[in-house]
GROMACS .gro file of N, CA, C and O in nm:
model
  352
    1UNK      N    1  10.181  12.387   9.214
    1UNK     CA    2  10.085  12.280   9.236
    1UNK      C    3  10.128  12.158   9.156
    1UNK      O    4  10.164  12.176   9.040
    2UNK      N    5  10.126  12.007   9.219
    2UNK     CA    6  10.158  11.887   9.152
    2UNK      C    7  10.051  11.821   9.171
    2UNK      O    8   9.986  11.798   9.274
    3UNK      N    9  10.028  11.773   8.987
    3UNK     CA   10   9.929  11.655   9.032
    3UNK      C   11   9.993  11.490   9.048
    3UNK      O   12  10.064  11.473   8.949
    4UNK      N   13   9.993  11.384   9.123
    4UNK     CA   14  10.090  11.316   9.132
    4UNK      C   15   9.981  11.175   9.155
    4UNK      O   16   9.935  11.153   9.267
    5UNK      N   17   9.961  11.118   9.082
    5UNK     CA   18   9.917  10.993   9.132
    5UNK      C   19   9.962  10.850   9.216
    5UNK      O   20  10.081  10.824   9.232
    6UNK      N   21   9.873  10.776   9.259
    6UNK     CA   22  10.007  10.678   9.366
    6UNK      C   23  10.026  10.541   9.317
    6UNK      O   24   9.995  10.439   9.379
    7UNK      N   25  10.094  10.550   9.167
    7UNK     CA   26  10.062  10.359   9.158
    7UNK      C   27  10.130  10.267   9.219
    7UNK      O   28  10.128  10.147   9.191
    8UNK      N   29  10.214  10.335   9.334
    8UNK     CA   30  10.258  10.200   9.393
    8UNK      C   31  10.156  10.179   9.506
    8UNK      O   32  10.167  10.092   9.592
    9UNK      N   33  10.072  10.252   9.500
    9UNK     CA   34   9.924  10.274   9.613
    9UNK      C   35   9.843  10.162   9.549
    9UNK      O   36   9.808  10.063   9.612
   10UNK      N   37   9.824  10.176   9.459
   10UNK     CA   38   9.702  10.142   9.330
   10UNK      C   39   9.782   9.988   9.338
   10UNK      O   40   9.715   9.891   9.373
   11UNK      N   41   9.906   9.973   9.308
   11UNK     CA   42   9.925   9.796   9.287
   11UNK      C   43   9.933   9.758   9.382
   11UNK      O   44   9.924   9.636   9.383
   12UNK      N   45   9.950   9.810   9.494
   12UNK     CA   46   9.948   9.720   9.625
   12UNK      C   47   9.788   9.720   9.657
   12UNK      O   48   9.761   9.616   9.716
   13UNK      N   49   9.715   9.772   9.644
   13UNK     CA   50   9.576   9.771   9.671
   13UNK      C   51   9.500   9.637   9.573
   13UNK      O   52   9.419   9.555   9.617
   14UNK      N   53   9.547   9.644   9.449
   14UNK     CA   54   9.512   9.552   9.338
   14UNK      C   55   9.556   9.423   9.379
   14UNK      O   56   9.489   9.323   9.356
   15UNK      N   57   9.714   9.419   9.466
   15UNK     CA   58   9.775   9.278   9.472
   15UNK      C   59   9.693   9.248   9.558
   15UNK      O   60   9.668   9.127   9.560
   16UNK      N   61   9.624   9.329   9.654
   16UNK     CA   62   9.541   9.255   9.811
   16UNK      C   63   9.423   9.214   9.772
   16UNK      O   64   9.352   9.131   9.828
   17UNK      N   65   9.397   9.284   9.655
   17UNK     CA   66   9.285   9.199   9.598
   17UNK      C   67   9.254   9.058   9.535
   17UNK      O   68   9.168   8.974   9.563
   18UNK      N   69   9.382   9.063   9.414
   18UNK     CA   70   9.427   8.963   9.395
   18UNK      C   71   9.442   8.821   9.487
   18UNK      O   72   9.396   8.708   9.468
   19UNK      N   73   9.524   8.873   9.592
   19UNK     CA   74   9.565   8.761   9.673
   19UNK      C   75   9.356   8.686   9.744
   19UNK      O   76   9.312   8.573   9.724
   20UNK      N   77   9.293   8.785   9.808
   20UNK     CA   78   9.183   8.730   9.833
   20UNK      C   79   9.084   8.716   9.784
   20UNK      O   80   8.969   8.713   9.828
   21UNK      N   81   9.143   8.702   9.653
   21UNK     CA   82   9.016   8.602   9.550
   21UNK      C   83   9.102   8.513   9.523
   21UNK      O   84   9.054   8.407   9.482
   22UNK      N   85   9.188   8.516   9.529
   22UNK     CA   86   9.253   8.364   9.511
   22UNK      C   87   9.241   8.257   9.607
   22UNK      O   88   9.250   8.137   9.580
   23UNK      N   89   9.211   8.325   9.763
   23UNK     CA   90   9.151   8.223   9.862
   23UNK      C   91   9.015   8.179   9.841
   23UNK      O   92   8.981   8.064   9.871
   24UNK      N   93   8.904   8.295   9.771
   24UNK     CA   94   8.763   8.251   9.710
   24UNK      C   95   8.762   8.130   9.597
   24UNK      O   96   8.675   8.043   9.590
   25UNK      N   97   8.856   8.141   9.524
   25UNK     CA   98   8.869   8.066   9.366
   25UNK      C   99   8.932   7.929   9.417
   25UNK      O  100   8.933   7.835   9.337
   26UNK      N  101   8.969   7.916   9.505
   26UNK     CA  102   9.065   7.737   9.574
   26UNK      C  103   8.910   7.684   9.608
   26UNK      O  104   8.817   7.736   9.670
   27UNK      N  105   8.923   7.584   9.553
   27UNK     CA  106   8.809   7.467   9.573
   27UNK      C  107   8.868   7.411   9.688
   27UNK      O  108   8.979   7.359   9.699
   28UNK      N  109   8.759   7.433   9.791
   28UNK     CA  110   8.800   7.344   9.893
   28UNK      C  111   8.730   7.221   9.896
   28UNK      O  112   8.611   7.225   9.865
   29UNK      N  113   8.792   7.086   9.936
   29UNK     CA  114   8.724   6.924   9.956
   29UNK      C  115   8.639   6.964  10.048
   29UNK      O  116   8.679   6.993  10.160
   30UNK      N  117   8.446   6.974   9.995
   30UNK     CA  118   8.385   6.913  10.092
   30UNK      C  119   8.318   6.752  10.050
   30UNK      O  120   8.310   6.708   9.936
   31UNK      N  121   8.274   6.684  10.171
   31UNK     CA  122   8.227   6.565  10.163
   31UNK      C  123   8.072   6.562  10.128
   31UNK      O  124   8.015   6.568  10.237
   32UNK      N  125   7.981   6.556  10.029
   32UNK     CA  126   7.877   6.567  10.104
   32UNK      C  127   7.823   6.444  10.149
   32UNK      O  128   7.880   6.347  10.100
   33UNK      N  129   7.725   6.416  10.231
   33UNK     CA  130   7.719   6.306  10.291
   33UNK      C  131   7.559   6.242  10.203
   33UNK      O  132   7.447   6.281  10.232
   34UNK      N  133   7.584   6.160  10.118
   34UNK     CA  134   7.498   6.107  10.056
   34UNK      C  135   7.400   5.987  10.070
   34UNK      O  136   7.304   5.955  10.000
   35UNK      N  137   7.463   5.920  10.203
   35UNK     CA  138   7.406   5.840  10.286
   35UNK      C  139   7.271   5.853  10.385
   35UNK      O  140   7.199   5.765  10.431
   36UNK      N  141   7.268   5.963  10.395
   36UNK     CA  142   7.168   6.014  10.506
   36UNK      C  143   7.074   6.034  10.420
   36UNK      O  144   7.073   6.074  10.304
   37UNK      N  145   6.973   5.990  10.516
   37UNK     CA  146   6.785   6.026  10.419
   37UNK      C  147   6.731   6.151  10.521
   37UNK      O  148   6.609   6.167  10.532
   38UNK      N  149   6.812   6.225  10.583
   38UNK     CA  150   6.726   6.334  10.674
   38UNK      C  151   6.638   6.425  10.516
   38UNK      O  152   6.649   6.397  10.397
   39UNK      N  153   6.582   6.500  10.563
   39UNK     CA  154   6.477   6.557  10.494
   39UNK      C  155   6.566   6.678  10.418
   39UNK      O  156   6.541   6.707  10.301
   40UNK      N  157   6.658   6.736  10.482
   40UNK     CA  158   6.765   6.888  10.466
   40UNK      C  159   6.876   6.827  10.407
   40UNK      O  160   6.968   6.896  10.363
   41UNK      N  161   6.875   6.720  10.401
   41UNK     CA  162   7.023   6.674  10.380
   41UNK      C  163   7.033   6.704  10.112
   41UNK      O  164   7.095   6.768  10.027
   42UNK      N  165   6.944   6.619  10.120
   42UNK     CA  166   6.967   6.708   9.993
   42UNK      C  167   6.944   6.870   9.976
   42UNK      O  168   7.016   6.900   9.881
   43UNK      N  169   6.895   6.959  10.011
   43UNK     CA  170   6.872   7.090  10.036
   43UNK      C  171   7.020   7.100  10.089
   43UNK      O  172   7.074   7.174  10.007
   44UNK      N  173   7.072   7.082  10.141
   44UNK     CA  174   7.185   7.150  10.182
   44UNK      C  175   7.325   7.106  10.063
   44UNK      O  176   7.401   7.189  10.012
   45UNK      N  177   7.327   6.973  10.044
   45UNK     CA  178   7.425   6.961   9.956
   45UNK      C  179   7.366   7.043   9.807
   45UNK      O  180   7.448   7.038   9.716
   46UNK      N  181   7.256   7.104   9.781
   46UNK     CA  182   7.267   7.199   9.695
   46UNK      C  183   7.277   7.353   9.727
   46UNK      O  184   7.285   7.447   9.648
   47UNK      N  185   7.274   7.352   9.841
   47UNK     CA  186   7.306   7.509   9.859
   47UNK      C  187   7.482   7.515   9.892
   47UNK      O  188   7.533   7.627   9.890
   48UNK      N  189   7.563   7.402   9.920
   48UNK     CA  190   7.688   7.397   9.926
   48UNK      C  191   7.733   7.454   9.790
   48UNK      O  192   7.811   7.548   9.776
   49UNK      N  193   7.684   7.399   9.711
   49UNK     CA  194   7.726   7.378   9.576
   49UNK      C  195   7.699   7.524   9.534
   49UNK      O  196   7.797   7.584   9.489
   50UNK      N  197   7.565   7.600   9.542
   50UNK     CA  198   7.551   7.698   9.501
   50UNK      C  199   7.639   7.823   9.572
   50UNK      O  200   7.663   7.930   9.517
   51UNK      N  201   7.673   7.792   9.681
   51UNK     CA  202   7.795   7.876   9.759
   51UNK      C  203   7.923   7.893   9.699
   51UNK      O  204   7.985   7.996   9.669
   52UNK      N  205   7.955   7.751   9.684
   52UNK     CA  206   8.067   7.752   9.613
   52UNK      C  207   8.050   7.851   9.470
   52UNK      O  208   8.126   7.939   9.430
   53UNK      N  209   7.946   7.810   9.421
   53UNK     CA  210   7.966   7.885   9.271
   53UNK      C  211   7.904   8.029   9.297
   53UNK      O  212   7.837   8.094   9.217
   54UNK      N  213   7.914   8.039   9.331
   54UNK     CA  214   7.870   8.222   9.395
   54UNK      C  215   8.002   8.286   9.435
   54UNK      O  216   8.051   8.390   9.390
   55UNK      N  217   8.050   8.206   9.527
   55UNK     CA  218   8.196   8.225   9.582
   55UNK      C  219   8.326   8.256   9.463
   55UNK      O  220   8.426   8.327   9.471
   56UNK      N  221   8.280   8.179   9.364
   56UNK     CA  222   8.367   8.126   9.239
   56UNK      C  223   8.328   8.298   9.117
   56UNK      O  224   8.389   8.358   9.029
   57UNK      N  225   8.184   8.313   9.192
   57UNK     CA  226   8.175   8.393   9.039
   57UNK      C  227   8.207   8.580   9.115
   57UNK      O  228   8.241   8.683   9.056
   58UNK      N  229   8.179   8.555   9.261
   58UNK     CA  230   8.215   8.711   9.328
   58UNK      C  231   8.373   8.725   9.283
   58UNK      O  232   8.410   8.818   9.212
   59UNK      N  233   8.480   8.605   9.342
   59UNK     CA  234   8.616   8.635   9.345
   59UNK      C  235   8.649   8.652   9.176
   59UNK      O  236   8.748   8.719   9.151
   60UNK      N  237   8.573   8.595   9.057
   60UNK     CA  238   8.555   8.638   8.924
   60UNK      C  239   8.593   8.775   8.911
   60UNK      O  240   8.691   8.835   8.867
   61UNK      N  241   8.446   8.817   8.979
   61UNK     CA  242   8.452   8.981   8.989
   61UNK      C  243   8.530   9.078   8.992
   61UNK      O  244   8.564   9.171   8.919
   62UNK      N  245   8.566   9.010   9.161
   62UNK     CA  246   8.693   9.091   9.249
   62UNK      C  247   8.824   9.114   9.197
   62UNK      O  248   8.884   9.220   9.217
   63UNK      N  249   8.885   8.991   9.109
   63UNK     CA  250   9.006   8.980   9.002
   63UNK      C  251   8.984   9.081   8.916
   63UNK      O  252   9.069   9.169   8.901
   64UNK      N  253   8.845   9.082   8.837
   64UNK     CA  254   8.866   9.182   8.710
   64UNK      C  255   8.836   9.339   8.744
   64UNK      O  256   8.852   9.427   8.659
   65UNK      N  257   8.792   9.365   8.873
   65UNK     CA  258   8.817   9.505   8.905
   65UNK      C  259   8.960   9.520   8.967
   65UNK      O  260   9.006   9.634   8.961
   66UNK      N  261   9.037   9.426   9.025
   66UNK     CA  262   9.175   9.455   9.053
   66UNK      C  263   9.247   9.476   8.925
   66UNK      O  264   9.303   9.582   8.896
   67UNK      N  265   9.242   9.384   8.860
   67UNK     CA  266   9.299   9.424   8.703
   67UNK      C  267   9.259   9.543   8.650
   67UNK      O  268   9.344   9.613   8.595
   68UNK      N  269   9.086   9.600   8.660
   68UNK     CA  270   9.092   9.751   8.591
   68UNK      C  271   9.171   9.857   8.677
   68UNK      O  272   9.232   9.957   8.640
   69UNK      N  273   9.154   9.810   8.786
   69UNK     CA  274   9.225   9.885   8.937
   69UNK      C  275   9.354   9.928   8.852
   69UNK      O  276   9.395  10.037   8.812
   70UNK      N  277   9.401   9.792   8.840
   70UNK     CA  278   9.572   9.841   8.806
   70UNK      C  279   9.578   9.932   8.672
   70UNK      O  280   9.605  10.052   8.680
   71UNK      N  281   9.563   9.893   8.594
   71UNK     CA  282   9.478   9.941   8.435
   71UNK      C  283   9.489  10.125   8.442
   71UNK      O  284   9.567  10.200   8.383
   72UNK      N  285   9.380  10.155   8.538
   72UNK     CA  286   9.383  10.245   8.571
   72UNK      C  287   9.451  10.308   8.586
   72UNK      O  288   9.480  10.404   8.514
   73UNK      N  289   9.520  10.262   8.726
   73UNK     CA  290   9.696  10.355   8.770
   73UNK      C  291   9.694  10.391   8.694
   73UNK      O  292   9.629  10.490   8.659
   74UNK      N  293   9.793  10.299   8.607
   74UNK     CA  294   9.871  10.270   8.528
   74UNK      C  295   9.876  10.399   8.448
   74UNK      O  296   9.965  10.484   8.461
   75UNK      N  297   9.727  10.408   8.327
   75UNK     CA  298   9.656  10.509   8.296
   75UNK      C  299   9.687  10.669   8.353
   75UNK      O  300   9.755  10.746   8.286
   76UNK      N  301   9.642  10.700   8.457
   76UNK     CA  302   9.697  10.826   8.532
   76UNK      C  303   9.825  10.848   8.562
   76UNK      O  304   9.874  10.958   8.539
   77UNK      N  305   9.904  10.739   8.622
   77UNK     CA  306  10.076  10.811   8.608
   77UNK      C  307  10.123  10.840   8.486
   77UNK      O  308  10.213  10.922   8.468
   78UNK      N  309  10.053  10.761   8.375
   78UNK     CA  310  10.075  10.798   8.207
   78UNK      C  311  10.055  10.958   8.194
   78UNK      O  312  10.136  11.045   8.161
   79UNK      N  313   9.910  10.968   8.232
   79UNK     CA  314   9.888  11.101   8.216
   79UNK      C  315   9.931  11.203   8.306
   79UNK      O  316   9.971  11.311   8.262
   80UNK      N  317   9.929  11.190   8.375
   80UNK     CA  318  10.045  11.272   8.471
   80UNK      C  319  10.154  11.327   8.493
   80UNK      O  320  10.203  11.406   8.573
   81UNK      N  321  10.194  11.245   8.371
   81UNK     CA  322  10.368  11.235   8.330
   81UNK      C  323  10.367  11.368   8.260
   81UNK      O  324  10.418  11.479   8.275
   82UNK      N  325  10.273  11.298   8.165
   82UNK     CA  326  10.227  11.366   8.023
   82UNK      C  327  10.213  11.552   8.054
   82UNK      O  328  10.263  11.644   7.990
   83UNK      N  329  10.129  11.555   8.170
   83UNK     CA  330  10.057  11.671   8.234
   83UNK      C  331  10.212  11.747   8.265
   83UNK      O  332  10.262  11.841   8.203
   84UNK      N  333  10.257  11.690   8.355
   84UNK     CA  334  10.362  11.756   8.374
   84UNK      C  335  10.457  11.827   8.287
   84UNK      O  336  10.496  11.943   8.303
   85UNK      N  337  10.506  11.709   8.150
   85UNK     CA  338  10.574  11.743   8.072
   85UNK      C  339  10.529  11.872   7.976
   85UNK      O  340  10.597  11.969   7.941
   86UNK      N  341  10.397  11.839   7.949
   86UNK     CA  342  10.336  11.974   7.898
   86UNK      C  343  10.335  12.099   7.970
   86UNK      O  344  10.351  12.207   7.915
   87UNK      N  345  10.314  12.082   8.106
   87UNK     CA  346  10.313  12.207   8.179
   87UNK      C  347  10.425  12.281   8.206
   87UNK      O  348  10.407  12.402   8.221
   88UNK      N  349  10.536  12.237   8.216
   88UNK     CA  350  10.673  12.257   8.216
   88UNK      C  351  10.774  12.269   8.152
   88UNK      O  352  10.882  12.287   8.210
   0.00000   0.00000   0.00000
């Protein structure tokens, strides 16, 4: 019986994470339109804003569980190694 962990599983899973919080974390140019007196028009340029920073604080998130993600592996092929070497 082998116990065998997969960190090239584990960093490619972490990098896909990585990569799409990095599309969350890019500030994109919006305009808001400050000219208009409609009634929604301030209501909305604050819920833009609050999107954005919601957006800003999930992909936060998403980064630092890819990082424990990797962490992890990392962690178990250590011990695994370890497991083996002892068992053998």
């Amino acid at each position: 019986m082998t116990v065998q962990s997969d960190l090239a599983g584990a960093s490619e899973k972490a990098t896909a994470l990585k990569i799409a919080t990095d599309k969350l974390i890019q500030q994109t140019s919006i305009t808001n339109d400050t000219q208009t007196t409609v009634s929604g028009n301030s209501n909305a340029q604050e819920v833009i804003t609050t999107a954005q920073e919601t957006a800003t604080k999930i992909a936060q998130a998403v980064f630092t569980a890819s990082n424990n993600l990797q962490s992890v592996a990392e962690d178990f092929q250590a011990l695994d190694v370890n497991t083996a070497n002892t068992m053998f």
